[in-house]
Coordinates of C-alpha atoms in Angstrom, one line a residue:
Chain A
M24 CA 0.0 0.0 0.0
A25 CA 1.3 3.4 -0.9
L26 CA -0.2 6.6 0.4
A27 CA 2.3 9.1 -0.7
A28 CA 1.0 11.6 -3.2
G29 CA 2.4 11.0 -6.7
G30 CA 3.2 13.6 -9.4
A31 CA 0.6 15.2 -11.5
L32 CA -1.2 12.8 -13.8
S33 CA -2.9 13.5 -17.1
P34 CA -6.7 12.8 -17.3
A35 CA -6.0 9.7 -19.3
Q36 CA -3.4 8.5 -16.7
T37 CA -5.8 9.2 -13.9
G38 CA -8.6 7.2 -15.5
A39 CA -6.2 4.3 -16.1
K40 CA -5.1 4.3 -12.4
R41 CA -8.7 4.4 -11.2
K42 CA -9.5 1.5 -13.4
A43 CA -6.5 -0.3 -12.1
M44 CA -7.6 0.3 -8.5
S45 CA -11.1 -1.0 -9.2
D46 CA -9.6 -4.1 -11.0
I47 CA -7.5 -4.8 -8.0
T48 CA -10.4 -4.7 -5.5
A49 CA -12.6 -6.7 -7.9
R50 CA -9.9 -9.4 -8.1
A51 CA -9.4 -9.4 -4.4
A52 CA -13.2 -9.8 -3.8
A53 CA -13.4 -12.6 -6.3
L54 CA -10.5 -14.5 -4.6
V55 CA -12.1 -14.1 -1.1
A56 CA -15.4 -15.5 -2.5
E57 CA -13.5 -18.4 -4.1
F58 CA -11.9 -19.2 -0.8
E59 CA -15.3 -19.4 0.8
K60 CA -16.3 -22.0 -1.8
E61 CA -13.1 -24.0 -2.2
K62 CA -11.3 -23.6 1.2
D63 CA -8.1 -23.2 -0.7
P64 CA -5.9 -20.8 1.5
E65 CA -3.9 -19.8 -1.6
K66 CA -6.9 -17.8 -2.6
L67 CA -6.7 -15.7 0.5
Q68 CA -3.0 -15.1 -0.1
G69 CA -3.9 -14.1 -3.7
A70 CA -6.5 -11.6 -2.3
A71 CA -3.9 -10.1 0.1
D72 CA -1.4 -9.8 -2.7
Q73 CA -4.0 -7.7 -4.6
L74 CA -5.0 -5.5 -1.7
V75 CA -1.4 -4.5 -0.8
E76 CA -1.3 -2.9 -4.3
V77 CA -4.2 -0.5 -3.5
D78 CA -2.8 3.0 -3.6
L79 CA -5.3 5.5 -2.2
A80 CA -3.1 8.4 -3.4
Q81 CA -3.8 7.4 -7.0
E82 CA -7.5 8.4 -6.5
E83 CA -7.4 12.1 -6.8
E84 CA -11.1 12.8 -6.2
G85 CA -11.8 13.0 -2.5
L86 CA -15.1 11.2 -2.5
K87 CA -13.9 8.4 -4.7
R88 CA -10.8 8.1 -2.6
L89 CA -13.0 7.6 0.5
A90 CA -15.0 5.0 -1.3
L91 CA -11.9 3.1 -2.3
R92 CA -10.7 3.3 1.2
Q93 CA -13.9 1.9 2.5
E94 CA -14.0 -0.8 -0.1
T95 CA -10.4 -1.8 0.7
L96 CA -11.1 -1.9 4.4
Q97 CA -14.2 -4.1 3.8
L98 CA -12.2 -6.5 1.7
W99 CA -9.4 -6.8 4.3
L100 CA -11.9 -7.4 7.0
R101 CA -13.8 -10.0 5.0
L102 CA -10.4 -11.7 4.5
L103 CA -9.7 -11.7 8.2
A104 CA -13.3 -12.8 9.0
A105 CA -12.8 -15.8 6.6
I106 CA -9.7 -16.8 8.4
D107 CA -11.5 -16.6 11.8
K108 CA -14.5 -18.5 10.6
N109 CA -12.4 -21.4 9.4
L110 CA -9.9 -21.7 12.2
D111 CA -10.4 -24.8 14.2
P112 CA -9.8 -24.1 17.9
R113 CA -9.2 -27.8 18.6
F114 CA -6.4 -28.0 16.1
D115 CA -3.2 -29.6 17.5
P116 CA -0.2 -28.9 15.4
N117 CA 1.7 -31.7 17.2
D118 CA -0.9 -34.3 16.0
R119 CA 0.5 -34.7 12.5
P120 CA -1.0 -36.9 9.8
R121 CA 0.8 -40.0 8.4
V122 CA 2.1 -40.4 4.9
S123 CA 0.2 -43.7 4.9
V124 CA -1.2 -45.9 7.5
T125 CA -0.5 -49.5 8.5
P126 CA -3.3 -52.0 7.9
P127 CA -4.5 -54.2 10.7
P128 CA -3.1 -57.8 10.9
S129 CA -5.2 -60.2 8.9
G130 CA -4.9 -64.0 8.2
G131 CA -1.6 -64.2 10.2
A132 CA 0.1 -61.6 8.0
Q133 CA 0.8 -57.9 8.6
Y134 CA 1.0 -55.9 5.3
P135 CA 3.2 -52.9 5.2
P136 CA 1.8 -49.3 5.4
G137 CA -0.1 -48.1 2.3
A138 CA -1.0 -51.6 1.1
D139 CA -4.2 -51.6 -0.9
P140 CA -7.3 -52.7 1.2
S141 CA -8.1 -55.4 -1.3
V142 CA -5.2 -57.5 0.0
I143 CA -6.9 -57.7 3.4
K144 CA -9.1 -60.8 3.3
D145 CA -10.9 -60.3 6.6
P146 CA -13.9 -58.0 5.7
Q147 CA -14.0 -56.5 9.2
A148 CA -10.3 -55.7 9.2
R149 CA -10.5 -54.3 5.7
K150 CA -13.4 -52.0 6.7
Q151 CA -11.4 -50.9 9.7
Y152 CA -8.4 -50.1 7.5
E153 CA -10.5 -48.2 4.9
A154 CA -11.8 -46.1 7.7
A155 CA -8.3 -45.4 9.0
I156 CA -7.2 -44.4 5.5
K157 CA -10.1 -41.9 5.2
Q158 CA -9.5 -40.6 8.7
N159 CA -5.8 -39.9 7.9
R160 CA -6.7 -38.2 4.6
D161 CA -9.2 -35.9 6.3
K162 CA -6.7 -35.1 9.0
A163 CA -4.0 -34.3 6.3
A164 CA -6.4 -31.9 4.5
N165 CA -7.4 -30.2 7.8
Y166 CA -3.8 -30.0 9.0
R167 CA -2.9 -28.2 5.7
L168 CA -5.8 -25.8 5.9
Q169 CA -5.2 -25.0 9.6
T170 CA -1.5 -24.5 9.2
K171 CA -1.9 -22.2 6.3
L172 CA -4.7 -20.1 7.9
R173 CA -2.6 -19.6 11.0
R174 CA 0.3 -18.4 8.9
L175 CA -1.9 -16.1 6.9
D176 CA -3.4 -14.7 10.2
E177 CA 0.1 -14.0 11.5
K178 CA 1.2 -12.4 8.4
L179 CA -1.8 -10.4 7.3
T180 CA -3.2 -9.1 10.6
P181 CA -0.3 -6.5 11.0
Q182 CA -0.8 -5.5 7.3
V183 CA -4.5 -4.7 7.9
E184 CA -3.7 -2.8 11.1
R185 CA -1.1 -0.8 9.2
F186 CA -3.6 0.0 6.5
I187 CA -6.0 1.2 9.1
R188 CA -3.3 3.2 10.9
L189 CA -2.2 4.9 7.7
S190 CA -5.6 5.4 6.1
Y191 CA -7.9 6.5 8.9
T192 CA -7.5 9.8 10.7
T193 CA -8.5 10.5 14.2
V194 CA -11.4 12.8 13.2
P195 CA -14.8 11.5 14.5
G196 CA -16.2 10.7 11.0
D197 CA -13.2 8.4 10.2
Q198 CA -13.3 6.8 13.6
R199 CA -17.1 6.2 13.3
Q200 CA -16.8 4.6 9.9
L201 CA -14.0 2.4 11.0
N202 CA -15.8 1.3 14.1
E203 CA -19.0 0.5 12.3
T204 CA -17.3 -1.4 9.5
V205 CA -15.3 -3.5 12.0
K206 CA -18.5 -4.1 14.1
K207 CA -20.4 -5.2 11.0
L208 CA -17.8 -7.6 9.5
I209 CA -15.7 -8.9 12.4
A210 CA -17.3 -11.4 14.8
N211 CA -14.2 -12.2 16.8
P212 CA -14.2 -9.6 19.7
Q213 CA -10.4 -9.7 20.3
R214 CA -9.7 -9.1 16.7
A215 CA -12.3 -6.3 16.5
Q216 CA -10.8 -4.6 19.5
A217 CA -7.3 -4.8 18.0
L218 CA -8.4 -3.4 14.7
V219 CA -10.3 -0.5 16.2
R220 CA -7.3 0.3 18.4
A221 CA -5.1 0.4 15.4
G222 CA -7.0 3.4 14.2
E223 CA -7.4 5.2 17.5
P224 CA -5.4 8.4 18.3
K225 CA -2.0 7.6 19.7
R226 CA -1.4 8.8 23.3
Chain B
M11 CA 14.2 -4.8 -16.3
S12 CA 17.3 -6.5 -14.9
G13 CA 18.9 -4.5 -12.2
C14 CA 20.4 -1.0 -12.5
S15 CA 21.8 -1.3 -16.0
G16 CA 24.9 0.4 -16.9
D17 CA 26.6 0.0 -13.5
S18 CA 28.0 -2.7 -11.5
S19 CA 25.8 -3.7 -8.6
D20 CA 26.9 -5.3 -5.4
P21 CA 24.5 -8.2 -4.7
E22 CA 25.9 -8.8 -1.2
S23 CA 25.1 -5.3 0.1
G24 CA 22.3 -4.6 -2.3
S25 CA 23.9 -1.2 -2.8
N26 CA 25.1 0.8 -5.7
P27 CA 25.3 4.3 -7.0
S28 CA 22.6 6.1 -8.8
T29 CA 22.1 5.2 -12.4
D30 CA 18.6 6.5 -12.7
T31 CA 19.2 8.9 -15.6
D32 CA 15.5 9.3 -16.2
S33 CA 14.9 10.9 -12.8
A34 CA 14.7 14.7 -12.6
S35 CA 16.2 14.6 -9.2
T36 CA 19.9 13.9 -8.9
S37 CA 20.3 14.6 -5.2
C38 CA 20.6 11.0 -4.4
T39 CA 24.1 9.6 -5.0
Q40 CA 23.5 6.1 -3.5
C41 CA 20.7 3.9 -2.2
T42 CA 20.9 0.8 -0.2
I43 CA 18.7 -2.3 0.0
T44 CA 18.8 -4.3 3.2
S45 CA 17.3 -7.8 3.2
E46 CA 16.1 -10.1 6.0
T47 CA 14.6 -13.5 5.4
T48 CA 11.3 -14.1 7.2
A49 CA 12.6 -17.5 8.4
S50 CA 14.9 -17.1 11.4
V51 CA 16.7 -20.4 10.6
P52 CA 19.3 -20.6 9.0
P53 CA 20.5 -17.9 11.3
D54 CA 22.1 -15.7 8.6
R55 CA 19.0 -13.8 7.7
T56 CA 20.9 -11.6 5.3
R57 CA 21.7 -14.6 3.0
T58 CA 20.9 -14.1 -0.6
T59 CA 20.5 -17.8 -1.4
V60 CA 16.9 -18.8 -0.6
G61 CA 14.6 -21.7 -1.1
V62 CA 11.8 -21.8 -3.6
G63 CA 8.8 -19.9 -2.3
E64 CA 10.9 -18.3 0.5
E65 CA 10.1 -14.7 1.5
V66 CA 12.5 -11.9 2.3
T67 CA 11.7 -8.4 3.6
L68 CA 13.6 -5.8 1.6
T69 CA 14.0 -2.2 2.7
V70 CA 15.4 0.6 0.7
D71 CA 17.2 3.7 2.0
P72 CA 16.4 6.4 1.0
A73 CA 12.7 5.6 0.7
P74 CA 10.2 5.2 -0.9
A75 CA 10.9 3.4 -4.2
T76 CA 9.3 1.6 -7.0
W77 CA 10.3 -2.0 -7.1
S78 CA 10.6 -4.6 -9.8
V79 CA 12.0 -8.0 -10.2
S80 CA 13.7 -9.8 -13.0
G81 CA 13.9 -13.6 -12.8
A82 CA 12.7 -16.2 -10.3
G83 CA 10.4 -14.4 -8.0
T84 CA 7.9 -11.6 -7.3
V85 CA 7.9 -8.5 -5.1
S86 CA 4.9 -7.1 -3.3
P87 CA 3.8 -4.4 -3.0
S88 CA 5.4 -2.7 -6.0
S89 CA 6.1 0.5 -4.2
G90 CA 7.1 1.7 -0.8
A91 CA 10.0 1.7 1.6
S92 CA 9.7 -2.0 2.6
V93 CA 8.4 -4.8 0.4
T94 CA 8.4 -8.6 0.4
F95 CA 10.4 -10.6 -2.2
R96 CA 8.9 -14.0 -2.7
A97 CA 11.2 -16.5 -4.5
G98 CA 9.7 -18.3 -7.5
E99 CA 8.7 -21.9 -7.7
R100 CA 11.8 -23.1 -9.6
A101 CA 15.5 -22.7 -9.2
G102 CA 17.1 -19.6 -10.8
S103 CA 18.3 -16.1 -10.2
A104 CA 16.2 -13.1 -9.3
T105 CA 17.3 -9.5 -9.3
V106 CA 15.2 -7.0 -7.4
T107 CA 15.5 -3.4 -8.3
A108 CA 14.4 -0.3 -6.3
V109 CA 14.1 3.0 -8.1
G110 CA 13.3 6.2 -6.3
A111 CA 14.6 9.6 -5.2
G112 CA 17.0 9.7 -8.2
C113 CA 18.6 6.4 -7.2
C114 CA 18.6 2.9 -8.5
C115 CA 19.9 -0.1 -6.5
D116 CA 19.4 -3.8 -6.8
I117 CA 20.0 -7.1 -5.0
T118 CA 20.3 -10.5 -6.6
F119 CA 19.1 -13.8 -5.1
T120 CA 19.9 -17.3 -6.0
V121 CA 16.8 -19.5 -5.6
V122 CA 17.3 -23.3 -4.9
E123 CA 14.9 -26.2 -5.2
P124 CA 14.7 -29.1 -2.7
S125 CA 17.6 -31.5 -3.3
G126 CA 16.1 -34.5 -1.4
I127 CA 14.4 -35.8 1.7
M128 CA 16.2 -36.9 4.9
M129 CA 14.2 -39.1 7.4
S130 CA 14.7 -38.7 11.1
R131 CA 13.3 -41.4 13.4
T132 CA 10.7 -40.1 15.9
S133 CA 9.6 -43.3 17.6
L134 CA 10.6 -46.5 19.1
V135 CA 11.5 -49.3 16.7
R136 CA 8.5 -51.4 15.8
H137 CA 9.0 -55.2 16.2
M138 CA 7.1 -58.3 17.2
K139 CA 9.1 -60.8 19.3
N140 CA 10.2 -64.0 17.3
K141 CA 9.0 -62.4 14.0
P142 CA 11.5 -60.9 11.5
D143 CA 9.8 -57.6 11.2
C144 CA 11.1 -54.0 11.8
G145 CA 10.3 -50.4 11.2
F146 CA 9.8 -47.0 12.8
L147 CA 8.1 -43.7 12.4
A148 CA 10.1 -40.9 10.9
R149 CA 9.7 -37.2 10.1
P150 CA 10.8 -36.2 6.6
Y151 CA 13.2 -33.1 6.4
V152 CA 13.5 -31.3 3.1
L153 CA 17.1 -30.6 2.1
P154 CA 19.3 -28.6 1.7
N155 CA 19.4 -27.2 5.2
S156 CA 21.1 -24.0 4.1
V157 CA 17.7 -22.4 3.2
S158 CA 14.1 -22.6 4.5
F159 CA 11.4 -24.4 2.5
H160 CA 8.5 -23.4 4.8
N161 CA 6.5 -22.1 1.8
I162 CA 6.4 -25.3 -0.1
E163 CA 4.3 -28.5 0.2
V164 CA 5.6 -32.0 -0.3
R165 CA 4.1 -35.4 -1.0
E166 CA 5.2 -39.0 -1.7
K167 CA 4.3 -40.8 -4.9
N168 CA 2.9 -44.3 -5.0
S169 CA 5.2 -47.1 -6.0
A170 CA 5.1 -50.9 -5.9
A171 CA 7.3 -53.3 -3.9
T172 CA 9.9 -55.5 -5.5
A173 CA 10.1 -58.3 -3.0
T174 CA 12.1 -61.6 -3.0
G175 CA 12.8 -64.5 -0.7
Y176 CA 11.2 -64.1 2.7
F177 CA 9.2 -61.1 1.5
S178 CA 8.1 -62.6 -1.8
G179 CA 4.5 -62.6 -0.7
F180 CA 4.6 -58.9 -0.7
N181 CA 5.9 -58.5 -4.2
G182 CA 3.9 -55.8 -6.1
T183 CA 2.3 -54.4 -2.9
R184 CA 1.4 -50.8 -3.3
H185 CA 2.9 -48.0 -1.2
Q186 CA -0.4 -46.0 -1.4
P187 CA -3.8 -47.6 -1.5
E188 CA -6.0 -47.4 -4.6
P189 CA -7.0 -45.0 -6.1
Q190 CA -4.2 -42.8 -4.7
N191 CA -1.2 -42.2 -7.0
E192 CA 0.4 -40.2 -4.2
S193 CA -0.1 -39.2 -0.6
D194 CA -1.8 -35.9 0.4
W195 CA 0.1 -32.7 0.3
F196 CA 1.9 -31.8 3.5
T197 CA 3.0 -28.3 4.6
V198 CA 6.6 -27.7 5.7
Q199 CA 7.9 -25.8 8.7
E200 CA 10.8 -23.4 8.9
C201 CA 14.3 -25.0 8.7
C202 CA 15.7 -26.6 11.7
E203 CA 19.4 -25.9 12.0
G204 CA 21.6 -28.7 10.8
L205 CA 18.6 -30.8 9.7
G206 CA 16.4 -29.2 7.0
S207 CA 12.8 -28.1 6.8
P208 CA 10.5 -30.6 8.5
A209 CA 7.4 -31.7 6.7
D210 CA 4.2 -31.8 8.7
C211 CA 3.7 -35.5 8.6
H212 CA 5.1 -38.8 9.9
D213 CA 6.1 -41.6 7.7
E214 CA 5.4 -45.2 8.9
I215 CA 8.4 -47.1 7.5
Y216 CA 7.7 -50.7 8.3
S217 CA 8.5 -54.1 6.7
G218 CA 5.3 -55.8 7.6
Y219 CA 5.2 -59.5 8.4
P220 CA 4.3 -62.0 5.6
G221 CA 3.0 -64.6 8.1
V222 CA 5.9 -67.1 7.7
P223 CA 7.2 -68.0 11.1
T224 CA 10.6 -69.3 10.0
P225 CA 12.9 -66.5 8.8
S226 CA 14.9 -66.7 5.6
V227 CA 16.9 -64.3 3.5
G228 CA 14.6 -61.7 1.9
L229 CA 14.6 -58.2 0.5
M230 CA 11.8 -55.8 -0.3
T231 CA 12.4 -52.4 -1.8
F232 CA 10.1 -49.5 -2.8
P233 CA 11.4 -46.8 -5.3
I234 CA 10.6 -43.6 -3.6
T235 CA 9.8 -40.2 -5.2
W236 CA 8.8 -37.1 -3.3
E237 CA 7.4 -34.1 -5.1
F238 CA 7.2 -30.4 -4.1
R239 CA 5.1 -27.4 -5.1
V240 CA 5.0 -23.8 -4.2
G241 CA 1.7 -22.0 -3.5
G242 CA -0.5 -24.6 -5.1
G243 CA 1.5 -24.5 -8.3
A244 CA 2.8 -27.3 -10.5
E245 CA 4.5 -30.2 -8.8
K246 CA 8.1 -31.2 -9.4
A247 CA 9.9 -34.4 -8.4
M248 CA 12.9 -34.5 -6.2
P249 CA 15.7 -37.0 -6.8
D250 CA 14.5 -40.6 -6.3
F251 CA 15.7 -42.8 -3.4
E252 CA 14.9 -46.2 -2.0
Q253 CA 13.0 -47.6 1.0
R254 CA 14.6 -51.0 1.9
H255 CA 13.6 -53.9 4.1
E256 CA 16.1 -56.8 4.5
V257 CA 15.9 -60.0 6.5
T258 CA 18.8 -62.4 7.2
A259 CA 18.6 -66.2 7.6
S260 CA 18.9 -65.7 11.4
G261 CA 15.9 -63.3 11.4
D262 CA 17.7 -60.0 11.8
C263 CA 15.6 -57.3 10.1
T264 CA 16.9 -53.9 8.8
T265 CA 14.7 -51.1 7.6
S266 CA 16.2 -48.1 5.9
K267 CA 14.9 -45.0 4.2
G268 CA 16.3 -41.5 3.6
G269 CA 19.3 -42.0 5.7
A270 CA 17.5 -43.5 8.7
S271 CA 18.1 -47.2 9.4
E272 CA 17.2 -49.6 12.3
T273 CA 17.9 -53.3 12.9
T274 CA 16.0 -55.7 15.1
H275 CA 16.9 -59.2 16.2
L276 CA 14.3 -62.0 16.2
S277 CA 14.4 -62.3 20.0
D278 CA 14.0 -58.6 20.7
E279 CA 11.0 -57.8 22.9
D280 CA 7.8 -56.4 21.4
S281 CA 8.0 -52.7 20.8
G282 CA 6.0 -50.3 18.7
Y283 CA 5.4 -46.7 17.6

């Protein structure tokens, strides 16, 4: 994000920059929506990569700049809300999935890990093994999602707080808009408090 | 754009004199880029050799600047005092250039791919008394350990056992159950000093037991291929290696994979992971 005012732009250049900013926010919005459907954390990273390119200083008209600021804030908050919504509080990073699982003994033999269930002759043991395979795969998928969401949270939260700090002034109108937007989009009370605090006047 | 053309840059310091002839301002005579890897291990965070997908914070002085990259990586955002360089998904060289305040300076990174997997045992040895079986749980570490691969994912491809002698009953046994042609993808953590970057999984490396009470010479091997990818991109195979299970006529069993190896004797007490 860059807030420093640039040099004078021609009307054509200004129009192109505006379009670029609206393209950026549109792409970010689409990626957040895709994450909600697919649960692929790379989509959130992609959305964040877009949002850091938003340059409020490129929007020279005051009202449009305010609209861009509000839209960008909403997208950042939707992104953080998506992280919060999908974080599993019971996730244990020390409980790692297996590359493959060992089948139960059957018929006096013990097949090595990863053997196909069809080699297990005992139907009950085979069923037990198939369930263990599925459980491990589910665990692997969840481990990947939870790990990536936690990394994104750690990386993106300071970026959003920085955006708020640099983009919102301490005047009541700015503070009110920030508070209302956070209240509307962020369900996690600790996060909401931290975000509002990022925009508050420094003592 | 590839660096500050027309002048010799110093990739170690990321500093060089102004060459920005297009700029109206010539007050700046030199700018400097400092770099810090986001991974705290390996401990030299100013290193310019990084793993695929690895991230480095770059800061330019004087600031701000417009940033660009040529080669294996991206930079985000494209302007400002401090930005993040993200190494690309394949080995190569990347030159990041900062232009601003009448200065141009650049820094060059060498991006390396995983060179292999090292297994580190994390459990007791698995063995059943009076049966020639053996194995253990291990955690895979992505090599080399001179960079961090925490932004990649890894997985193991399926393969089929070649088994003879005592293990002949397992010949052709799959390493991943149908219909899987590979394991799931596993995330990777920041590098551990002296080891490598640990994958978020455990590998059960176990011979199995064919159900024949009397031991005899036998060998079972699986050709092993691990793949990596960056940011959900295309996968690429690392160099192949072998998982090996060997039984002697006296019932000693040795299991080896990725540099980890354990041997049990027939009379050893029961143990497991």
